[in-house]
Tab-separated table of N, CA, C and O in Angstrom:
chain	number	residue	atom	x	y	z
A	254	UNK	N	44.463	-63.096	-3.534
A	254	UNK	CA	45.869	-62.913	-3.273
A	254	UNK	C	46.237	-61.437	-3.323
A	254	UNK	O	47.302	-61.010	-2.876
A	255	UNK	N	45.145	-60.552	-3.986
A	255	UNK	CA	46.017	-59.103	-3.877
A	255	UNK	C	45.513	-58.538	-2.469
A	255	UNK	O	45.741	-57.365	-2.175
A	256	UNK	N	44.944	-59.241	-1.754
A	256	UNK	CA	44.249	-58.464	-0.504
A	256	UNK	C	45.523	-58.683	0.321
A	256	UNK	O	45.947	-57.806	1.074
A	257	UNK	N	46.101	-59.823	0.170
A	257	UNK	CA	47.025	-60.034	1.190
A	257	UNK	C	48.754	-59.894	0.302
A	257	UNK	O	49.907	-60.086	0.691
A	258	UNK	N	48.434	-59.671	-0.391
A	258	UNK	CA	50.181	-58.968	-1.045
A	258	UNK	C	50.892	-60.686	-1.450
A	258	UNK	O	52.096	-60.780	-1.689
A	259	UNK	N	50.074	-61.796	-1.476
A	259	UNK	CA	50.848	-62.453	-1.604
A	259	UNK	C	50.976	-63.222	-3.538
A	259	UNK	O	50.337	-62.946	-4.553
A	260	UNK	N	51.922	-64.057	-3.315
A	260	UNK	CA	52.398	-64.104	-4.510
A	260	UNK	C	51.080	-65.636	-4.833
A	260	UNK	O	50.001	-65.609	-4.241
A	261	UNK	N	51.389	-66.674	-5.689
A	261	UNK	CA	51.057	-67.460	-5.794
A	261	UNK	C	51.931	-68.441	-5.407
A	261	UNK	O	51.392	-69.506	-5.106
A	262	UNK	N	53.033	-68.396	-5.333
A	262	UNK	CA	54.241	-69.242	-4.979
A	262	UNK	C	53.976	-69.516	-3.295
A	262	UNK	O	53.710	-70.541	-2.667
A	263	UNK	N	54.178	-68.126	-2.897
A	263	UNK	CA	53.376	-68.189	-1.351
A	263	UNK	C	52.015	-69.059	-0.668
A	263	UNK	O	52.185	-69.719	0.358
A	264	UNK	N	50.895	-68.999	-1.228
A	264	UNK	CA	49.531	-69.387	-1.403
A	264	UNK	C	49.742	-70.888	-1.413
A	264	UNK	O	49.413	-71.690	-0.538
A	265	UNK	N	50.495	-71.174	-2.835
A	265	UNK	CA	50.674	-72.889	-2.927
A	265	UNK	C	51.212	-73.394	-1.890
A	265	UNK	O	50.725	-74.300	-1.214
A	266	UNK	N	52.360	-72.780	-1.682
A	266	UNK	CA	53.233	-73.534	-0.442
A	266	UNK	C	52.597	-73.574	1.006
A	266	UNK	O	52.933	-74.342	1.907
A	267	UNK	N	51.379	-72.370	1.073
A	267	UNK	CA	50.498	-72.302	2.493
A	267	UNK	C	49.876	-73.612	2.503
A	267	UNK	O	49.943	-74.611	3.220
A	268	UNK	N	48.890	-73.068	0.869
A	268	UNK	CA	47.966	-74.564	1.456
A	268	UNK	C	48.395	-76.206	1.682
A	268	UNK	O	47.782	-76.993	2.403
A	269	UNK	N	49.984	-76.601	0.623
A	269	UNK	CA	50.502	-77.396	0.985
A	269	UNK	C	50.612	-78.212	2.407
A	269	UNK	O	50.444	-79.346	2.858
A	270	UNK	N	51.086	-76.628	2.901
A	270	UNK	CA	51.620	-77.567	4.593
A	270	UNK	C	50.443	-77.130	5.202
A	270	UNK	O	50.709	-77.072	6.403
A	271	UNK	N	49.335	-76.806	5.029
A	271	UNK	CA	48.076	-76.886	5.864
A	271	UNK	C	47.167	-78.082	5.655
A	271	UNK	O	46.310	-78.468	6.450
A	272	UNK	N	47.527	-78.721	4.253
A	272	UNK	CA	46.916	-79.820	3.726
A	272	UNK	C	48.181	-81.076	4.533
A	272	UNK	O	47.864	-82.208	4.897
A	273	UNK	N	49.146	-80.659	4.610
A	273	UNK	CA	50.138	-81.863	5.504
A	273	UNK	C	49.935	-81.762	7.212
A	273	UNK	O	50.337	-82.576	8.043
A	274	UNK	N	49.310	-80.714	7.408
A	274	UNK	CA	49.274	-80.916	8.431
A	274	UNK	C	47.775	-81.241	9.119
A	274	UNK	O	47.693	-81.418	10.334
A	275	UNK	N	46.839	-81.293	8.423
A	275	UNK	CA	45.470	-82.059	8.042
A	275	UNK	C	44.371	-80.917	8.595
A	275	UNK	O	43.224	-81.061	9.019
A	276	UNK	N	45.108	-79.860	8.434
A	276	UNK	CA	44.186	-78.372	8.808
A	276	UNK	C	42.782	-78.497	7.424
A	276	UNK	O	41.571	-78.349	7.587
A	277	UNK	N	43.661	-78.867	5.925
A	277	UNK	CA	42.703	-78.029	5.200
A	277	UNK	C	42.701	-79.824	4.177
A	277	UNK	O	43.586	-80.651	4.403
A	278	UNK	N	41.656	-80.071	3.213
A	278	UNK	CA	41.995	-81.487	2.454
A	278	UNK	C	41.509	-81.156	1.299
A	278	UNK	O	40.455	-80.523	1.242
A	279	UNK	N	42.194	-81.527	0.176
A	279	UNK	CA	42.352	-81.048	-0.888
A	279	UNK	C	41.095	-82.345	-2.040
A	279	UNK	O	41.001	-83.568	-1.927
A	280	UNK	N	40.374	-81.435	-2.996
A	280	UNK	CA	40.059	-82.225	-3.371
A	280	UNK	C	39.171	-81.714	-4.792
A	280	UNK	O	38.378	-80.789	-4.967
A	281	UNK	N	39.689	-82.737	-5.657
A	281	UNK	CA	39.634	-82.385	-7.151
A	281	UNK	C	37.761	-82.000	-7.674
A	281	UNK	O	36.898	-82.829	-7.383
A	282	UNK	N	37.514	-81.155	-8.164
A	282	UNK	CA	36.071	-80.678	-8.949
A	282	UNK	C	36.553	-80.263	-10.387
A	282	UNK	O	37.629	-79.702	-10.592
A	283	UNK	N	35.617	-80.608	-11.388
A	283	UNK	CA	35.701	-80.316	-12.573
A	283	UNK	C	34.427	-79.731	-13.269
A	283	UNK	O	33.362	-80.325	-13.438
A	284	UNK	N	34.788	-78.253	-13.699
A	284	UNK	CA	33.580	-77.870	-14.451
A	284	UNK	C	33.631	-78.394	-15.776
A	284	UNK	O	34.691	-78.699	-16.323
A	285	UNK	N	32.104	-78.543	-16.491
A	285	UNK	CA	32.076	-78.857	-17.551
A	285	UNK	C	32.813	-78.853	-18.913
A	285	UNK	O	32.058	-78.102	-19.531
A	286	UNK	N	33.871	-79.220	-19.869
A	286	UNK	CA	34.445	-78.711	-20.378
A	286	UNK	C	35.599	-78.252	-20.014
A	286	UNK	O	36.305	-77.827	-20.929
A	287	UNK	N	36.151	-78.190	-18.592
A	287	UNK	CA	37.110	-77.527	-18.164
A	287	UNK	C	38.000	-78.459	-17.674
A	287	UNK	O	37.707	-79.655	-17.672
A	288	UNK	N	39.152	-78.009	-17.218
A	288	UNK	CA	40.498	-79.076	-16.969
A	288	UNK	C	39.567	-79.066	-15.269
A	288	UNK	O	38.739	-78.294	-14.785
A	289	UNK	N	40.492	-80.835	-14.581
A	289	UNK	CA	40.066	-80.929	-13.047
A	289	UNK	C	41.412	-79.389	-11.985
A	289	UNK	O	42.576	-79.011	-12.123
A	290	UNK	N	40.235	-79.051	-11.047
A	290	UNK	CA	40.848	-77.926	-10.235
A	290	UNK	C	40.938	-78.606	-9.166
A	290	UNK	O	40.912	-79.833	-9.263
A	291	UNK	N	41.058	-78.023	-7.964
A	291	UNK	CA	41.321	-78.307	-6.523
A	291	UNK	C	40.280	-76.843	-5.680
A	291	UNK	O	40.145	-75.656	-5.977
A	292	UNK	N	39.793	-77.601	-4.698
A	292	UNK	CA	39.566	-76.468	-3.997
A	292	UNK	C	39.433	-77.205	-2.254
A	292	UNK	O	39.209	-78.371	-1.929
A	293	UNK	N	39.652	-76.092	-1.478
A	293	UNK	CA	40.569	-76.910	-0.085
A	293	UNK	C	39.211	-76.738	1.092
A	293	UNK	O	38.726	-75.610	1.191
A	294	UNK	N	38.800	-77.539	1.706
A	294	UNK	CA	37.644	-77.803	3.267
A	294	UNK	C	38.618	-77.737	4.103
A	294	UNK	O	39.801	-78.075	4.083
A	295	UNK	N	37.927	-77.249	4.839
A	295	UNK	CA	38.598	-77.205	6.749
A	295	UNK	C	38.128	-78.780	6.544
A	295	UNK	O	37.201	-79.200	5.851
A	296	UNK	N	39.159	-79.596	7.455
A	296	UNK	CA	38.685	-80.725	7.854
A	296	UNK	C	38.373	-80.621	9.446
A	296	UNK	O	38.367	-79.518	9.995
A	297	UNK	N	38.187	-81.486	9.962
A	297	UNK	CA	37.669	-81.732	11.639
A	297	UNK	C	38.462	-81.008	12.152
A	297	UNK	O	38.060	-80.089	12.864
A	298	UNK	N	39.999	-81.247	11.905
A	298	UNK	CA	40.774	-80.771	12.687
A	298	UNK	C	41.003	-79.111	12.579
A	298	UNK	O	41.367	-78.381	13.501
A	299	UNK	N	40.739	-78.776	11.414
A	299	UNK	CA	40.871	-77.148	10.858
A	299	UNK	C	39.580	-76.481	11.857
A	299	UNK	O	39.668	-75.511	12.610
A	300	UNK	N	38.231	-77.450	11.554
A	300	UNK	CA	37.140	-76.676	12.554
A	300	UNK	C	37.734	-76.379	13.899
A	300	UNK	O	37.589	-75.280	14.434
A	301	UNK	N	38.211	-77.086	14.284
A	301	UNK	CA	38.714	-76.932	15.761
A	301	UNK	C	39.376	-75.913	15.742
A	301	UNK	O	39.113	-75.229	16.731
A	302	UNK	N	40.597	-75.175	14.679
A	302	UNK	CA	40.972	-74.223	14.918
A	302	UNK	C	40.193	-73.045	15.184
A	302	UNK	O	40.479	-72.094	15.912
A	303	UNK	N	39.127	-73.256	14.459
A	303	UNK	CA	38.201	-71.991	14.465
A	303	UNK	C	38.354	-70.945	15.881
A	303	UNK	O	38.782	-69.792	15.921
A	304	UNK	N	38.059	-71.441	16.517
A	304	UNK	CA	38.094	-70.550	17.723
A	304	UNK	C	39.128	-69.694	17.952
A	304	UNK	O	39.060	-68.475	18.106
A	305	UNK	N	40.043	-70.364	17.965
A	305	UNK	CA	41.505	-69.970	17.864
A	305	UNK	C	41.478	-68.486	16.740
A	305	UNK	O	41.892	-67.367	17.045
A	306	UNK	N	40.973	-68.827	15.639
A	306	UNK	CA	41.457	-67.695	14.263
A	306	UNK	C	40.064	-66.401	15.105
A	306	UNK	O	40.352	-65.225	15.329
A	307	UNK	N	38.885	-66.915	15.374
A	307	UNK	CA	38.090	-66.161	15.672
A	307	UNK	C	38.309	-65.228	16.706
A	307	UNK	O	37.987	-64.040	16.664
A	308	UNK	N	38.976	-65.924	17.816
A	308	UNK	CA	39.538	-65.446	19.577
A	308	UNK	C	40.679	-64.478	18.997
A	308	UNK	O	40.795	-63.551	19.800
A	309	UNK	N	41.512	-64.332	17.991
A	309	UNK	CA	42.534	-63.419	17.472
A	309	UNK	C	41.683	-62.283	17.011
A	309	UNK	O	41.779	-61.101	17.342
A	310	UNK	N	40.508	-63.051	15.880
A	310	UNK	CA	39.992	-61.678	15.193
A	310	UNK	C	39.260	-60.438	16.140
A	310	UNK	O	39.101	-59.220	16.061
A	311	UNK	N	38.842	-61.823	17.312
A	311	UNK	CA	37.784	-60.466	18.604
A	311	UNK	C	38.750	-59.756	18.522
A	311	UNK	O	38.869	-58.704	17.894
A	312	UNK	N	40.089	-60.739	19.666
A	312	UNK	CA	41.082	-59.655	20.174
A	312	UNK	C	41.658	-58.363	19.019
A	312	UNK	O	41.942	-57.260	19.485
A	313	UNK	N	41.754	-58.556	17.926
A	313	UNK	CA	42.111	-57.658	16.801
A	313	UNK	C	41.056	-56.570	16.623
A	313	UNK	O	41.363	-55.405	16.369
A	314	UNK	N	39.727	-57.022	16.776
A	314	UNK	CA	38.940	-55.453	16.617
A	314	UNK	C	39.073	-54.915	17.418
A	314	UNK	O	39.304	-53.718	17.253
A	315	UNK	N	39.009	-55.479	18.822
A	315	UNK	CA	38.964	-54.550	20.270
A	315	UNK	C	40.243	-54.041	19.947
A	315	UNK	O	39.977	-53.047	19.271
A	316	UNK	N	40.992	-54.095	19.996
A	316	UNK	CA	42.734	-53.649	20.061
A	316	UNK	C	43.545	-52.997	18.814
A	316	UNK	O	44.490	-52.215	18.917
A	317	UNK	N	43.053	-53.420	17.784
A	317	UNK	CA	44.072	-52.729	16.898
A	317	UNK	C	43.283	-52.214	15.425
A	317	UNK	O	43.855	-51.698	14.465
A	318	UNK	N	41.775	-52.521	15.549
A	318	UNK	CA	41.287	-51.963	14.749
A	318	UNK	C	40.441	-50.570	14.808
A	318	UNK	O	40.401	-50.209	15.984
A	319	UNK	N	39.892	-49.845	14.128
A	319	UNK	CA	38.789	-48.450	14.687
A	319	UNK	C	37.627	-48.950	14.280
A	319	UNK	O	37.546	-49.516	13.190
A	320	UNK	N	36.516	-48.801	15.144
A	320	UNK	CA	35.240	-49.271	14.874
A	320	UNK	C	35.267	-50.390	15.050
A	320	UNK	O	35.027	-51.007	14.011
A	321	UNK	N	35.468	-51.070	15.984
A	321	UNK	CA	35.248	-52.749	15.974
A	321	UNK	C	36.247	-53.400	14.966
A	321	UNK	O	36.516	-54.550	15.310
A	322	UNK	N	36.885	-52.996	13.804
A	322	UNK	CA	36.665	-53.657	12.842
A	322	UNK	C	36.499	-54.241	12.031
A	322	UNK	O	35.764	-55.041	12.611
A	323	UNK	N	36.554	-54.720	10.733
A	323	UNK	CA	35.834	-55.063	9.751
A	323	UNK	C	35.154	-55.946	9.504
A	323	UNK	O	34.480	-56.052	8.480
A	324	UNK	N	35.244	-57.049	10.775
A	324	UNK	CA	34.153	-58.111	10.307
A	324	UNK	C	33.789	-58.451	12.048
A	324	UNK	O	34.291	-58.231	13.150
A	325	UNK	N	32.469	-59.187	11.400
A	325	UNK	CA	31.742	-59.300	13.178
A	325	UNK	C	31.527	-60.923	13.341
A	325	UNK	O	31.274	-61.731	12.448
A	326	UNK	N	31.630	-61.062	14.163
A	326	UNK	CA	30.701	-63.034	13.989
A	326	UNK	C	29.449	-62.562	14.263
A	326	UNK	O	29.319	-61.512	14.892
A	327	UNK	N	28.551	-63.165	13.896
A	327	UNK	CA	27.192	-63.354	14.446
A	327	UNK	C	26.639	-64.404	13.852
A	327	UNK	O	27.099	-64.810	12.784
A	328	UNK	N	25.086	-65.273	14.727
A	328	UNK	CA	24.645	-65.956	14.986
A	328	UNK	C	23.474	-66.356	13.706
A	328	UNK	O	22.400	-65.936	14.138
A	329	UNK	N	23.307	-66.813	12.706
A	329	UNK	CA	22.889	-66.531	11.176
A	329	UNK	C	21.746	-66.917	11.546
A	329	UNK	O	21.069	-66.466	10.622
A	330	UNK	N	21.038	-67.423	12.222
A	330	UNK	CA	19.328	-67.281	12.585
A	330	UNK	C	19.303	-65.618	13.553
A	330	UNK	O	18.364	-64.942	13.133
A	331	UNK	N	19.867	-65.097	14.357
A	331	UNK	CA	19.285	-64.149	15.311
A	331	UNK	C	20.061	-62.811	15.175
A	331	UNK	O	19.860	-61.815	15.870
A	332	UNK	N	21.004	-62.933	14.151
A	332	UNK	CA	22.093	-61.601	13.882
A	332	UNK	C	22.600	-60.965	15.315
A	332	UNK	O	23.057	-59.838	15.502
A	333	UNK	N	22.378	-62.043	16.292
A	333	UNK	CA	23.163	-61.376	17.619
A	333	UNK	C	24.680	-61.436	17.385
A	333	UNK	O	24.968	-62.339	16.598
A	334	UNK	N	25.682	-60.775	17.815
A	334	UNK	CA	26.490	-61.100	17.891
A	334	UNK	C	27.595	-61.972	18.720
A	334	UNK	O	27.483	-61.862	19.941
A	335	UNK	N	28.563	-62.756	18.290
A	335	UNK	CA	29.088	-64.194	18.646
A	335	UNK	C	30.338	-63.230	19.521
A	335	UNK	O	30.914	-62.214	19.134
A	336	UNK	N	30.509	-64.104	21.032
A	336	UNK	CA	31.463	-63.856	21.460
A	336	UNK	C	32.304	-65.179	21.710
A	336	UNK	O	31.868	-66.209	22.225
A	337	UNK	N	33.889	-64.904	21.140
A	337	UNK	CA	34.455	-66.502	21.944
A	337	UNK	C	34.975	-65.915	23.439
A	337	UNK	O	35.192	-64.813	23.942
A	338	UNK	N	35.033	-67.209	23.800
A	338	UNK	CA	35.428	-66.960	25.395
A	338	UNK	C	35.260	-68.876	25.955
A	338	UNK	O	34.946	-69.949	25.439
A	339	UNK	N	35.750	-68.293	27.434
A	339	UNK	CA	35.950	-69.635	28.042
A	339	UNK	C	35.003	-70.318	28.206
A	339	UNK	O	34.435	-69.890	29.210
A	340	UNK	N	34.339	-71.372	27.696
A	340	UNK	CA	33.303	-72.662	28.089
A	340	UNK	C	33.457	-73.579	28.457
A	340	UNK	O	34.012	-74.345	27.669
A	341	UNK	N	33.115	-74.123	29.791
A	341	UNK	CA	33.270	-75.806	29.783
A	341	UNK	C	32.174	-76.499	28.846
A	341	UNK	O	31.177	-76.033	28.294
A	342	UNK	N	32.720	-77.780	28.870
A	342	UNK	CA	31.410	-78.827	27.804
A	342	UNK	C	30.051	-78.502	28.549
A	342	UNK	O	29.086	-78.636	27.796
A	343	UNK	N	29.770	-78.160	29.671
A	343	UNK	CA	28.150	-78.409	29.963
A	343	UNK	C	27.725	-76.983	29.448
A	343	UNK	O	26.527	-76.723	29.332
A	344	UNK	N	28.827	-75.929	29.095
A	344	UNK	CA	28.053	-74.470	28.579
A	344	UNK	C	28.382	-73.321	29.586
A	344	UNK	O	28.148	-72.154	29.269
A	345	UNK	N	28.910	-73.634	30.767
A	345	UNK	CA	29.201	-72.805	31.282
A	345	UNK	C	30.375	-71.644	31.020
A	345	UNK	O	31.434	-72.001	30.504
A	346	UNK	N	30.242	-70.774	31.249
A	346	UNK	CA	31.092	-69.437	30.838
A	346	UNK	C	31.926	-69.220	32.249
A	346	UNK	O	31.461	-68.942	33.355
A	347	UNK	N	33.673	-69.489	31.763
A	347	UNK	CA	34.275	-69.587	33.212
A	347	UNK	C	35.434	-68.113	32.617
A	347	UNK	O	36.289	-67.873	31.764
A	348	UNK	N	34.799	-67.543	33.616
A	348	UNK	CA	35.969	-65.863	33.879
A	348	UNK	C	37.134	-66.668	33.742
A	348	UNK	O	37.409	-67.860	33.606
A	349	UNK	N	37.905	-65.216	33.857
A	349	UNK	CA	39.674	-65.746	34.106
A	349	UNK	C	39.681	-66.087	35.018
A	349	UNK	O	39.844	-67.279	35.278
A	350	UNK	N	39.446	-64.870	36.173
A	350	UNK	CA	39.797	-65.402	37.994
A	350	UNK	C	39.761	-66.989	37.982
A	350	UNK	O	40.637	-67.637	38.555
A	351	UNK	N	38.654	-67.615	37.270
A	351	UNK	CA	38.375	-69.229	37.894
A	351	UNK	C	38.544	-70.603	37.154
A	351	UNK	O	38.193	-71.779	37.243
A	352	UNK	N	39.545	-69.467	36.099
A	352	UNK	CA	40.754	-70.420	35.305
A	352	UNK	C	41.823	-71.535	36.230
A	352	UNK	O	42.456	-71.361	37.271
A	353	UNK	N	41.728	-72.332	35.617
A	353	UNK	CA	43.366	-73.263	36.238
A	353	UNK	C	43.911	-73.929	35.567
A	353	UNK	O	43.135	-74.790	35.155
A	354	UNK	N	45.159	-74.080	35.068
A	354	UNK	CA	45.933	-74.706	34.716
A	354	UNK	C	46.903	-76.083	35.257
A	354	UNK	O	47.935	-75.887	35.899
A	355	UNK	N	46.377	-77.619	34.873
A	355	UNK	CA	47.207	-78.058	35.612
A	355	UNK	C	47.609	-79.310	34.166
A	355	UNK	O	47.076	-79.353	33.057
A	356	UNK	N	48.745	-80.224	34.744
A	356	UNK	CA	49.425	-81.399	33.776
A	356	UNK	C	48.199	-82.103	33.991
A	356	UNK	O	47.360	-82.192	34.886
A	357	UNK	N	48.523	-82.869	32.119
A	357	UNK	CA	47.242	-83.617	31.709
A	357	UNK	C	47.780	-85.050	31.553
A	357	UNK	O	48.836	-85.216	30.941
A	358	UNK	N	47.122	-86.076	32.064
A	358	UNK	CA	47.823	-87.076	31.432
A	358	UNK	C	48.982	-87.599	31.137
A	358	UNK	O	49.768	-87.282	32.030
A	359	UNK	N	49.443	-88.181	30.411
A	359	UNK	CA	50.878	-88.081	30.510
A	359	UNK	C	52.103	-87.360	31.159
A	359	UNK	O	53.088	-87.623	31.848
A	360	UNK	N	51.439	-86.220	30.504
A	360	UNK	CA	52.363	-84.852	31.531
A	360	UNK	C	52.374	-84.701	32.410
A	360	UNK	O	53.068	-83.694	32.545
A	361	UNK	N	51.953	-85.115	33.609
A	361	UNK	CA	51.743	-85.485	34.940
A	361	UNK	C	52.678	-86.532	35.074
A	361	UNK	O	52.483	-87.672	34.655
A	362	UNK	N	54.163	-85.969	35.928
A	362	UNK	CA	54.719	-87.708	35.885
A	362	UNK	C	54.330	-87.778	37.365
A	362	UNK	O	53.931	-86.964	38.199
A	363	UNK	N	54.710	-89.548	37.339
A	363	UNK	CA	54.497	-90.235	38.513
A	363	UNK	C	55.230	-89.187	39.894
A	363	UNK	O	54.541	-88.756	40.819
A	364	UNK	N	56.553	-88.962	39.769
A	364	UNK	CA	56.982	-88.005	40.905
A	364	UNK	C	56.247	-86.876	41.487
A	364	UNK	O	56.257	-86.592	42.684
A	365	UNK	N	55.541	-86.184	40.473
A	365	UNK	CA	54.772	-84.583	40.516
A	365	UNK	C	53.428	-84.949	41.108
A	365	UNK	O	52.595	-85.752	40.688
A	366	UNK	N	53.415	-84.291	42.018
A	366	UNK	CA	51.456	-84.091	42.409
A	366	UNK	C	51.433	-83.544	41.321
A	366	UNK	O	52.342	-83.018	40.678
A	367	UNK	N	49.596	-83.761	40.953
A	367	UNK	CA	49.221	-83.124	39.952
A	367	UNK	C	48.839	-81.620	40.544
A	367	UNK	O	47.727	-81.301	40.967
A	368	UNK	N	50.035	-80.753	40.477
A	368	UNK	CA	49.684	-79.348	40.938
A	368	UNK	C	48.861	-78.408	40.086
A	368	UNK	O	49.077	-78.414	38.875
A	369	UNK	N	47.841	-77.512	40.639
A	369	UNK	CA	46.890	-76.846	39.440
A	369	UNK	C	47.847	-75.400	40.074
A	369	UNK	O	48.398	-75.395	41.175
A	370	UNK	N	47.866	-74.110	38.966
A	370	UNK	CA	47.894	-73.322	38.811
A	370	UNK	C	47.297	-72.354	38.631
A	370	UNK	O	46.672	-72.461	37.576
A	371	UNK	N	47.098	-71.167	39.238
A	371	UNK	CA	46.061	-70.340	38.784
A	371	UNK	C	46.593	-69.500	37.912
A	371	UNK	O	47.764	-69.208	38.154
A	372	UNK	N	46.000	-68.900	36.752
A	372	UNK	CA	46.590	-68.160	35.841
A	372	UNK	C	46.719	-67.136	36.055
A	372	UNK	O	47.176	-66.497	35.107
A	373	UNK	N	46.381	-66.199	37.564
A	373	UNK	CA	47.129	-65.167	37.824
A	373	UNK	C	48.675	-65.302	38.074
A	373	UNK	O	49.628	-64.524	38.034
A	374	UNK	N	48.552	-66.230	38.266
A	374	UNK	CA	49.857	-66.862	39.104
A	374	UNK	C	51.310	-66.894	37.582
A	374	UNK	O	52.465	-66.473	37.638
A	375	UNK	N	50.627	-67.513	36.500
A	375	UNK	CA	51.873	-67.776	35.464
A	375	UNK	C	52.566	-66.296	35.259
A	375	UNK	O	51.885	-65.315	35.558
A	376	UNK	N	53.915	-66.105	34.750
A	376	UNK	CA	54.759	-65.425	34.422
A	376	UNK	C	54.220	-64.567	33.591
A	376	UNK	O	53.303	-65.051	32.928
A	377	UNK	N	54.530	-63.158	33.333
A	377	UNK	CA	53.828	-62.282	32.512
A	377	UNK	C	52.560	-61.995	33.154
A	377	UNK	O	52.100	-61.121	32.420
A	378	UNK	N	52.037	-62.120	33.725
A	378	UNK	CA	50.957	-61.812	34.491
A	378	UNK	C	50.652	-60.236	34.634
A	378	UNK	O	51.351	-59.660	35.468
A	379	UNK	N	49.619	-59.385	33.871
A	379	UNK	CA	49.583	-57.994	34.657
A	379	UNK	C	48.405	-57.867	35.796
A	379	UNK	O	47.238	-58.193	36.017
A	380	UNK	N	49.351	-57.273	36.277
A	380	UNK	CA	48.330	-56.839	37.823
A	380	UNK	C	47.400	-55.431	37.707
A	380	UNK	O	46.706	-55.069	38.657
């Protein structure tokens, strides 16, 4: 908690609504002699974030840190280093250019073709 300036009041109330929202699951260990503690697992759904916290940290060394910095992913058998980026399930690595965006399921109503988008195309876009 002193790395990040926060209080304990703060901390409790994080892991609370990360444990309500089934990111993190809480669960009692007791050392010998000692009162029962808590200590918190990513559950399934928290792994999934991973990418997400990792895809910030790339973007954060390239951009706002000096030297890469401070922490790297890499690959714990080959010490290569881990890049996130776009994959389909068979492994393929898809650029932006050959990104698309279209309604999934539900979100697709009956009236709408299912129109795809290219992500040059969405708002904010730099050229």
């Amino acid at each position: 908690m002193r790395r990040t300036h926060s209080t304990d009041a703060i901390v409790s109330s994080r892991l609370k609504r990360l444990t309500e929202l089934g990111v993190l699951a809480k669960q009692p260990y007791r050392e010998p002699g000692e009162r029962t503690r808590y200590e918190y697992h990513l559950t399934d759904r928290g792994k999934e974030l991973l990418p997400v916290v990792f895809g910030l940290m790339q973007w954060g060394n390239a951009h706002l840190q000096p030297d890469d910095g401070p922490f790297q992913l890499s690959d714990r058998a080959t010490g290569e280093p881990v890049v996130i980026t776009a994959v389909t399930p068979s492994g393929k690595v898809v650029e932006l250019d050959d990104l698309v965006v279209s309604a999934n399921g539900d979100w697709a109503s009956a009236s709408c073709e299912r129109a795809a988008v290219d992500v040059d195309d969405l708002p904010g876009q730099m050229a």
